[in-house]
mmCIF file of C-alpha atoms in Angstrom:
data_model
loop_
_atom_site.group_PDB
_atom_site.id
_atom_site.type_symbol
_atom_site.label_atom_id
_atom_site.label_comp_id
_atom_site.label_asym_id
_atom_site.label_seq_id
_atom_site.Cartn_x
_atom_site.Cartn_y
_atom_site.Cartn_z
ATOM 1 C CA MET A 1 10.165 -16.569 -54.545
ATOM 2 C CA PHE A 2 6.171 -16.153 -54.961
ATOM 3 C CA GLN A 3 3.200 -17.657 -54.330
ATOM 4 C CA THR A 4 0.413 -18.551 -56.239
ATOM 5 C CA GLY A 5 -3.340 -18.696 -54.325
ATOM 6 C CA TYR A 6 -6.703 -19.806 -56.476
ATOM 7 C CA CYS A 7 -9.990 -20.749 -55.740
ATOM 8 C CA GLN A 8 -13.866 -21.142 -57.591
ATOM 9 C CA ALA A 9 -17.448 -21.713 -57.467
ATOM 10 C CA ALA A 10 -20.320 -22.013 -59.721
ATOM 11 C CA GLY A 11 -22.505 -19.299 -60.243
ATOM 12 C CA THR A 12 -25.856 -19.293 -58.543
ATOM 13 C CA GLY A 13 -28.099 -22.694 -59.396
ATOM 14 C CA LYS A 14 -25.325 -24.320 -61.281
ATOM 15 C CA SER A 15 -24.342 -27.475 -61.679
ATOM 16 C CA HIS A 16 -21.344 -27.034 -63.995
ATOM 17 C CA ASN A 17 -18.393 -23.950 -63.494
ATOM 18 C CA HIS A 18 -18.214 -23.155 -67.093
ATOM 19 C CA ASP A 19 -15.126 -21.192 -66.195
ATOM 20 C CA ALA A 20 -11.386 -23.049 -65.926
ATOM 21 C CA LEU A 21 -8.324 -21.798 -64.796
ATOM 22 C CA PHE A 22 -4.443 -23.031 -64.912
ATOM 23 C CA ASN A 23 -2.762 -22.619 -61.977
ATOM 24 C CA GLY A 24 0.542 -23.188 -63.114
ATOM 25 C CA ALA A 25 0.342 -26.985 -61.753
ATOM 26 C CA GLU A 26 -3.004 -28.335 -62.532
ATOM 27 C CA ILE A 27 -6.345 -27.315 -64.729
ATOM 28 C CA LYS A 28 -9.790 -26.281 -61.864
ATOM 29 C CA GLN A 29 -12.876 -26.564 -63.236
ATOM 30 C CA ALA A 30 -14.723 -27.139 -60.020
ATOM 31 C CA LYS A 31 -17.937 -26.203 -58.563
ATOM 32 C CA THR A 32 -16.672 -25.293 -55.378
ATOM 33 C CA LEU A 33 -12.964 -24.874 -54.675
ATOM 34 C CA THR A 34 -11.849 -23.247 -51.317
ATOM 35 C CA THR A 35 -8.673 -21.607 -51.564
ATOM 36 C CA LYS A 36 -5.570 -23.074 -51.896
ATOM 37 C CA ILE A 37 -2.136 -22.058 -52.066
ATOM 38 C CA PHE A 38 1.308 -23.097 -52.947
ATOM 39 C CA SER A 39 5.123 -22.547 -53.882
ATOM 40 C CA PRO A 40 4.975 -22.491 -57.979
ATOM 41 C CA LEU A 41 7.993 -24.302 -59.866
ATOM 42 C CA PRO A 42 9.081 -22.247 -62.973
ATOM 43 C CA ASP A 43 8.747 -24.363 -66.289
ATOM 44 C CA SER A 44 11.382 -24.754 -68.529
ATOM 45 C CA ASP A 45 11.915 -21.178 -69.917
ATOM 46 C CA GLY A 46 11.891 -20.338 -66.260
ATOM 47 C CA LEU A 47 8.508 -18.657 -66.526
ATOM 48 C CA ILE A 48 5.728 -19.540 -64.006
ATOM 49 C CA ARG A 49 2.358 -19.692 -65.996
ATOM 50 C CA VAL A 50 -1.254 -18.841 -65.121
ATOM 51 C CA ALA A 51 -4.519 -18.346 -66.991
ATOM 52 C CA VAL A 52 -7.983 -18.386 -66.677
ATOM 53 C CA ALA A 53 -11.097 -18.866 -69.456
ATOM 54 C CA ASP A 54 -14.417 -17.846 -68.945
ATOM 55 C CA GLY A 55 -17.045 -20.197 -71.112
ATOM 56 C CA VAL A 56 -20.001 -17.743 -72.437
ATOM 57 C CA PHE A 57 -22.794 -19.299 -71.196
ATOM 58 C CA ASN A 58 -25.448 -18.744 -73.977
ATOM 59 C CA SER A 59 -22.812 -20.434 -76.737
ATOM 60 C CA PRO A 60 -23.247 -24.534 -76.803
ATOM 61 C CA ASN A 61 -20.676 -25.723 -74.390
ATOM 62 C CA PRO A 62 -19.085 -23.315 -72.707
ATOM 63 C CA ARG A 63 -17.590 -25.692 -70.223
ATOM 64 C CA LEU A 64 -15.304 -27.693 -73.199
ATOM 65 C CA ALA A 65 -14.301 -24.459 -74.385
ATOM 66 C CA SER A 66 -13.227 -22.724 -71.427
ATOM 67 C CA HIS A 67 -11.096 -26.216 -70.468
ATOM 68 C CA PHE A 68 -9.674 -26.501 -74.468
ATOM 69 C CA TRP A 69 -7.912 -23.115 -73.981
ATOM 70 C CA MET A 70 -6.309 -24.266 -70.371
ATOM 71 C CA GLN A 71 -5.441 -27.638 -71.954
ATOM 72 C CA ALA A 72 -3.245 -26.078 -75.276
ATOM 73 C CA PHE A 73 -1.918 -23.225 -72.449
ATOM 74 C CA ALA A 74 -1.090 -25.473 -70.089
ATOM 75 C CA GLU A 75 0.728 -27.504 -72.323
ATOM 76 C CA ARG A 76 2.185 -25.077 -74.833
ATOM 77 C CA GLY A 77 1.267 -21.855 -74.128
ATOM 78 C CA ARG A 78 2.308 -18.090 -73.798
ATOM 79 C CA ALA A 79 0.955 -15.650 -73.000
ATOM 80 C CA ASP A 80 1.161 -13.579 -76.511
ATOM 81 C CA ALA A 81 -1.241 -13.341 -79.389
ATOM 82 C CA ALA A 82 0.599 -15.561 -81.566
ATOM 83 C CA PHE A 83 -0.461 -18.655 -79.419
ATOM 84 C CA LEU A 84 -4.088 -17.786 -79.764
ATOM 85 C CA ARG A 85 -3.791 -17.039 -83.439
ATOM 86 C CA ARG A 86 -1.574 -20.662 -83.762
ATOM 87 C CA GLU A 87 -3.826 -22.721 -81.472
ATOM 88 C CA PHE A 88 -6.841 -21.037 -82.726
ATOM 89 C CA PRO A 89 -8.013 -23.519 -86.447
ATOM 90 C CA ARG A 90 -6.973 -26.294 -83.727
ATOM 91 C CA PHE A 91 -9.484 -25.319 -81.276
ATOM 92 C CA CYS A 92 -12.374 -25.110 -84.206
ATOM 93 C CA GLN A 93 -11.354 -28.249 -85.814
ATOM 94 C CA THR A 94 -12.092 -29.494 -82.167
ATOM 95 C CA MET A 95 -15.344 -27.986 -81.383
ATOM 96 C CA LEU A 96 -16.984 -28.872 -84.511
ATOM 97 C CA PRO A 97 -19.007 -29.820 -85.924
ATOM 98 C CA GLN A 98 -21.816 -30.760 -82.134
ATOM 99 C CA ASN A 99 -19.828 -28.042 -80.280
ATOM 100 C CA HIS A 100 -19.810 -25.463 -83.052
ATOM 101 C CA GLY A 101 -19.713 -21.685 -81.895
ATOM 102 C CA SER A 102 -18.694 -22.373 -78.646
ATOM 103 C CA SER A 103 -17.315 -19.657 -76.566
ATOM 104 C CA THR A 104 -14.962 -18.441 -74.148
ATOM 105 C CA THR A 105 -13.005 -15.323 -72.961
ATOM 106 C CA PHE A 106 -9.447 -16.171 -71.886
ATOM 107 C CA ALA A 107 -6.765 -14.395 -70.079
ATOM 108 C CA ALA A 108 -3.090 -15.180 -68.873
ATOM 109 C CA ALA A 109 0.358 -14.490 -67.271
ATOM 110 C CA GLU A 110 3.863 -14.825 -67.090
ATOM 111 C CA ILE A 111 6.187 -14.115 -65.057
ATOM 112 C CA SER A 112 9.633 -14.365 -65.265
ATOM 113 C CA THR A 113 11.887 -15.318 -61.517
ATOM 114 C CA ASP A 114 13.177 -11.845 -61.677
ATOM 115 C CA GLY A 115 8.958 -10.666 -61.430
ATOM 116 C CA GLN A 116 9.350 -9.551 -65.300
ATOM 117 C CA ALA A 117 5.713 -9.913 -66.099
ATOM 118 C CA ARG A 118 3.837 -10.139 -70.000
ATOM 119 C CA ILE A 119 -0.265 -10.643 -69.873
ATOM 120 C CA CYS A 120 -2.702 -11.270 -72.941
ATOM 121 C CA ASN A 121 -6.616 -11.132 -73.100
ATOM 122 C CA VAL A 122 -9.416 -11.842 -74.610
ATOM 123 C CA GLY A 123 -12.480 -10.905 -73.788
ATOM 124 C CA ASP A 124 -13.727 -9.265 -70.085
ATOM 125 C CA SER A 125 -11.823 -11.472 -67.805
ATOM 126 C CA ARG A 126 -9.304 -9.457 -66.306
ATOM 127 C CA ILE A 127 -5.887 -9.345 -64.988
ATOM 128 C CA TYR A 128 -4.638 -6.934 -62.130
ATOM 129 C CA HIS A 129 -1.574 -5.603 -60.838
ATOM 130 C CA ILE A 130 -1.711 -4.889 -57.338
ATOM 131 C CA ASP A 131 1.291 -3.116 -55.631
ATOM 132 C CA ALA A 132 2.473 -4.043 -51.941
ATOM 133 C CA ASP A 133 0.445 -1.295 -50.196
ATOM 134 C CA GLY A 134 -3.117 -2.868 -51.248
ATOM 135 C CA GLY A 135 -3.155 -0.516 -54.402
ATOM 136 C CA TRP A 136 -5.057 -2.678 -57.709
ATOM 137 C CA THR A 137 -4.313 -1.206 -61.819
ATOM 138 C CA GLN A 138 -5.953 -3.241 -64.138
ATOM 139 C CA ILE A 139 -3.979 -4.179 -66.687
ATOM 140 C CA SER A 140 -5.859 -6.131 -69.281
ATOM 141 C CA HIS A 141 -8.658 -4.567 -71.512
ATOM 142 C CA ASP A 142 -12.697 -5.490 -71.453
ATOM 143 C CA HIS A 143 -13.573 -6.061 -74.948
ATOM 144 C CA THR A 144 -16.848 -4.449 -73.975
ATOM 145 C CA VAL A 145 -19.314 -2.591 -76.034
ATOM 146 C CA LEU A 146 -18.969 -0.172 -73.849
ATOM 147 C CA ALA A 147 -14.801 -0.386 -73.425
ATOM 148 C CA GLU A 148 -15.175 -0.401 -77.736
ATOM 149 C CA MET A 149 -17.262 3.011 -77.287
ATOM 150 C CA LEU A 150 -15.015 4.475 -74.804
ATOM 151 C CA GLU A 151 -11.991 3.994 -76.602
ATOM 152 C CA LYS A 152 -13.462 5.794 -79.895
ATOM 153 C CA GLY A 153 -14.724 8.591 -78.472
ATOM 154 C CA GLU A 154 -18.521 7.640 -78.469
ATOM 155 C CA ALA A 155 -19.264 6.590 -75.152
ATOM 156 C CA ARG A 156 -17.825 8.871 -71.294
ATOM 157 C CA ALA A 157 -16.647 7.200 -68.389
ATOM 158 C CA ASP A 158 -18.583 9.297 -66.254
ATOM 159 C CA THR A 159 -22.228 8.197 -67.260
ATOM 160 C CA GLU A 160 -24.403 5.371 -66.609
ATOM 161 C CA TYR A 161 -24.935 2.963 -69.257
ATOM 162 C CA ALA A 162 -27.387 -0.128 -69.912
ATOM 163 C CA GLY A 163 -26.641 -3.608 -69.283
ATOM 164 C CA PHE A 164 -26.856 -4.482 -73.000
ATOM 165 C CA TYR A 165 -23.299 -2.368 -73.717
ATOM 166 C CA THR A 166 -21.036 -5.063 -71.238
ATOM 167 C CA MET A 167 -21.959 -7.529 -73.888
ATOM 168 C CA LEU A 168 -18.886 -8.905 -74.744
ATOM 169 C CA ALA A 169 -17.253 -7.299 -78.264
ATOM 170 C CA GLU A 170 -14.934 -10.002 -78.611
ATOM 171 C CA CYS A 171 -14.104 -14.030 -77.526
ATOM 172 C CA LEU A 172 -12.665 -17.208 -79.144
ATOM 173 C CA ILE A 173 -15.675 -18.255 -80.261
ATOM 174 C CA ALA A 174 -15.209 -22.314 -82.162
ATOM 175 C CA ASP A 175 -16.101 -21.308 -86.107
ATOM 176 C CA THR A 176 -13.717 -20.580 -88.627
ATOM 177 C CA GLU A 177 -14.744 -17.544 -89.566
ATOM 178 C CA GLU A 178 -14.325 -15.866 -86.204
ATOM 179 C CA SER A 179 -10.525 -15.364 -86.141
ATOM 180 C CA GLY A 180 -10.061 -11.873 -86.801
ATOM 181 C CA PHE A 181 -10.306 -11.784 -82.988
ATOM 182 C CA LYS A 182 -8.278 -8.677 -81.196
ATOM 183 C CA VAL A 183 -5.806 -9.440 -78.689
ATOM 184 C CA HIS A 184 -4.936 -7.214 -75.988
ATOM 185 C CA THR A 185 -0.829 -7.494 -74.461
ATOM 186 C CA ALA A 186 0.280 -5.964 -72.312
ATOM 187 C CA GLN A 187 3.980 -5.875 -69.524
ATOM 188 C CA CYS A 188 4.220 -5.026 -65.741
ATOM 189 C CA ARG A 189 7.105 -5.969 -63.030
ATOM 190 C CA LEU A 190 6.212 -7.398 -59.882
ATOM 191 C CA ASN A 191 8.547 -5.953 -57.041
ATOM 192 C CA ASN A 192 8.301 -7.699 -53.944
ATOM 193 C CA GLY A 193 5.029 -7.983 -52.126
ATOM 194 C CA ASP A 194 3.318 -7.346 -55.355
ATOM 195 C CA SER A 195 0.390 -10.141 -56.592
ATOM 196 C CA LEU A 196 -0.627 -10.120 -60.288
ATOM 197 C CA LEU A 197 -4.543 -11.125 -59.942
ATOM 198 C CA LEU A 198 -6.213 -13.084 -62.744
ATOM 199 C CA CYS A 199 -10.172 -13.334 -62.516
ATOM 200 C CA SER A 200 -12.978 -14.047 -64.498
ATOM 201 C CA ASP A 201 -15.895 -11.796 -64.459
ATOM 202 C CA GLY A 202 -18.051 -13.714 -61.501
ATOM 203 C CA LEU A 203 -15.714 -11.666 -58.883
ATOM 204 C CA THR A 204 -16.126 -8.045 -60.896
ATOM 205 C CA ASP A 205 -19.036 -8.036 -62.146
ATOM 206 C CA SER A 206 -20.511 -8.977 -58.190
ATOM 207 C CA LEU A 207 -18.426 -6.515 -56.198
ATOM 208 C CA ASP A 208 -16.849 -3.371 -57.362
ATOM 209 C CA LEU A 209 -13.174 -1.898 -57.325
ATOM 210 C CA PRO A 210 -13.366 -0.443 -54.152
ATOM 211 C CA ALA A 211 -15.675 -3.396 -51.729
ATOM 212 C CA ILE A 212 -12.046 -5.929 -53.689
ATOM 213 C CA GLU A 213 -9.824 -3.488 -52.488
ATOM 214 C CA LYS A 214 -11.414 -2.813 -49.010
ATOM 215 C CA LEU A 215 -11.381 -6.685 -48.166
ATOM 216 C CA TRP A 216 -8.146 -7.580 -50.089
ATOM 217 C CA GLN A 217 -6.337 -4.717 -47.098
ATOM 218 C CA SER A 218 -8.136 -6.315 -44.806
ATOM 219 C CA HIS A 219 -6.615 -9.019 -44.874
ATOM 220 C CA HIS A 220 -2.897 -10.321 -44.315
ATOM 221 C CA ALA A 221 -2.046 -13.641 -45.604
ATOM 222 C CA LEU A 222 -2.839 -14.197 -49.192
ATOM 223 C CA ALA A 223 -5.187 -16.912 -48.674
ATOM 224 C CA ASP A 224 -6.870 -15.071 -46.237
ATOM 225 C CA LYS A 225 -7.497 -12.605 -49.179
ATOM 226 C CA LEU A 226 -8.545 -14.856 -51.891
ATOM 227 C CA GLU A 227 -11.146 -16.430 -49.663
ATOM 228 C CA ALA A 228 -12.709 -13.427 -48.453
ATOM 229 C CA LEU A 229 -13.160 -12.617 -51.688
ATOM 230 C CA ARG A 230 -14.977 -16.035 -52.705
ATOM 231 C CA LYS A 231 -17.068 -16.002 -49.796
ATOM 232 C CA ALA A 232 -18.175 -12.653 -50.806
ATOM 233 C CA VAL A 233 -19.248 -13.413 -54.162
ATOM 234 C CA LYS A 234 -20.851 -16.688 -52.753
ATOM 235 C CA ARG A 235 -23.190 -13.939 -50.368
ATOM 236 C CA MET A 236 -24.413 -12.292 -53.514
ATOM 237 C CA PRO A 237 -28.398 -13.502 -54.222
ATOM 238 C CA LEU A 238 -26.915 -13.874 -57.772
ATOM 239 C CA HIS A 239 -23.621 -14.606 -58.824
ATOM 240 C CA ASP A 240 -22.152 -16.032 -61.898
ATOM 241 C CA ASP A 241 -19.396 -18.456 -62.226
ATOM 242 C CA LEU A 242 -15.958 -17.780 -60.125
ATOM 243 C CA SER A 243 -12.035 -18.026 -61.000
ATOM 244 C CA ILE A 244 -9.701 -16.573 -59.611
ATOM 245 C CA VAL A 245 -5.846 -17.060 -60.061
ATOM 246 C CA CYS A 246 -3.346 -15.079 -58.147
ATOM 247 C CA VAL A 247 0.966 -15.010 -57.904
ATOM 248 C CA GLN A 248 2.299 -12.645 -55.474
ATOM 249 C CA LYS A 249 6.028 -12.646 -55.267
ATOM 250 C CA PHE A 250 7.968 -12.137 -51.806
ATOM 251 C CA SER A 251 11.200 -12.578 -50.683
ATOM 252 C CA PRO A 252 12.458 -14.786 -47.829
ATOM 253 C CA ASN A 253 12.969 -13.980 -44.128
#
């Protein structure tokens, strides 16, 4: 069996959330959304599908861009590159001409009833596999300048770099000339007690992984874990838009 939890918070001083999430049943794009939990129903393909998108704040209409991809994923999405490339022309057509250049990250997962999961992402919204003992493993790939440099051996993981290097190297941009975006894909398996968590960088820019793991392990119920993360981000003097959606596998008593 599975349970899904999700929450959102607009960034400091913002009246709107540029993030959007799909919890498997509905699209959410809320200024404030305390943690909700429900039991997801597999779709007609026997899959539980969830996604997040983080509209790029300095693009023309980030809120619309993130919502487009959640709507597309909710209606006909799969967690693979083929879906993104198939929908990209429609994305550009929908945004043009008024919102040319509107941009967003994208991270999605589909989980079969036996716990097999497939994920894909573009940008720096992340996907973590969390084991039953509370250990976090990032299975998405950050498409940032620094991550690309690390891949090429042009930077060192143990060295601190200027904020410039955290800039996006890849995202979904409403421009027909930007169709060559990279897509990261991966697979994992959820055993009983494991979770798959998708989040925008409002979580990971506000809290480092040790702090996130500590908060996660300090609570038992999924709702309490996610609410602890949301509240910790909200306590930051300055924080970005936040979206989290998490699917947890468990055995009924």
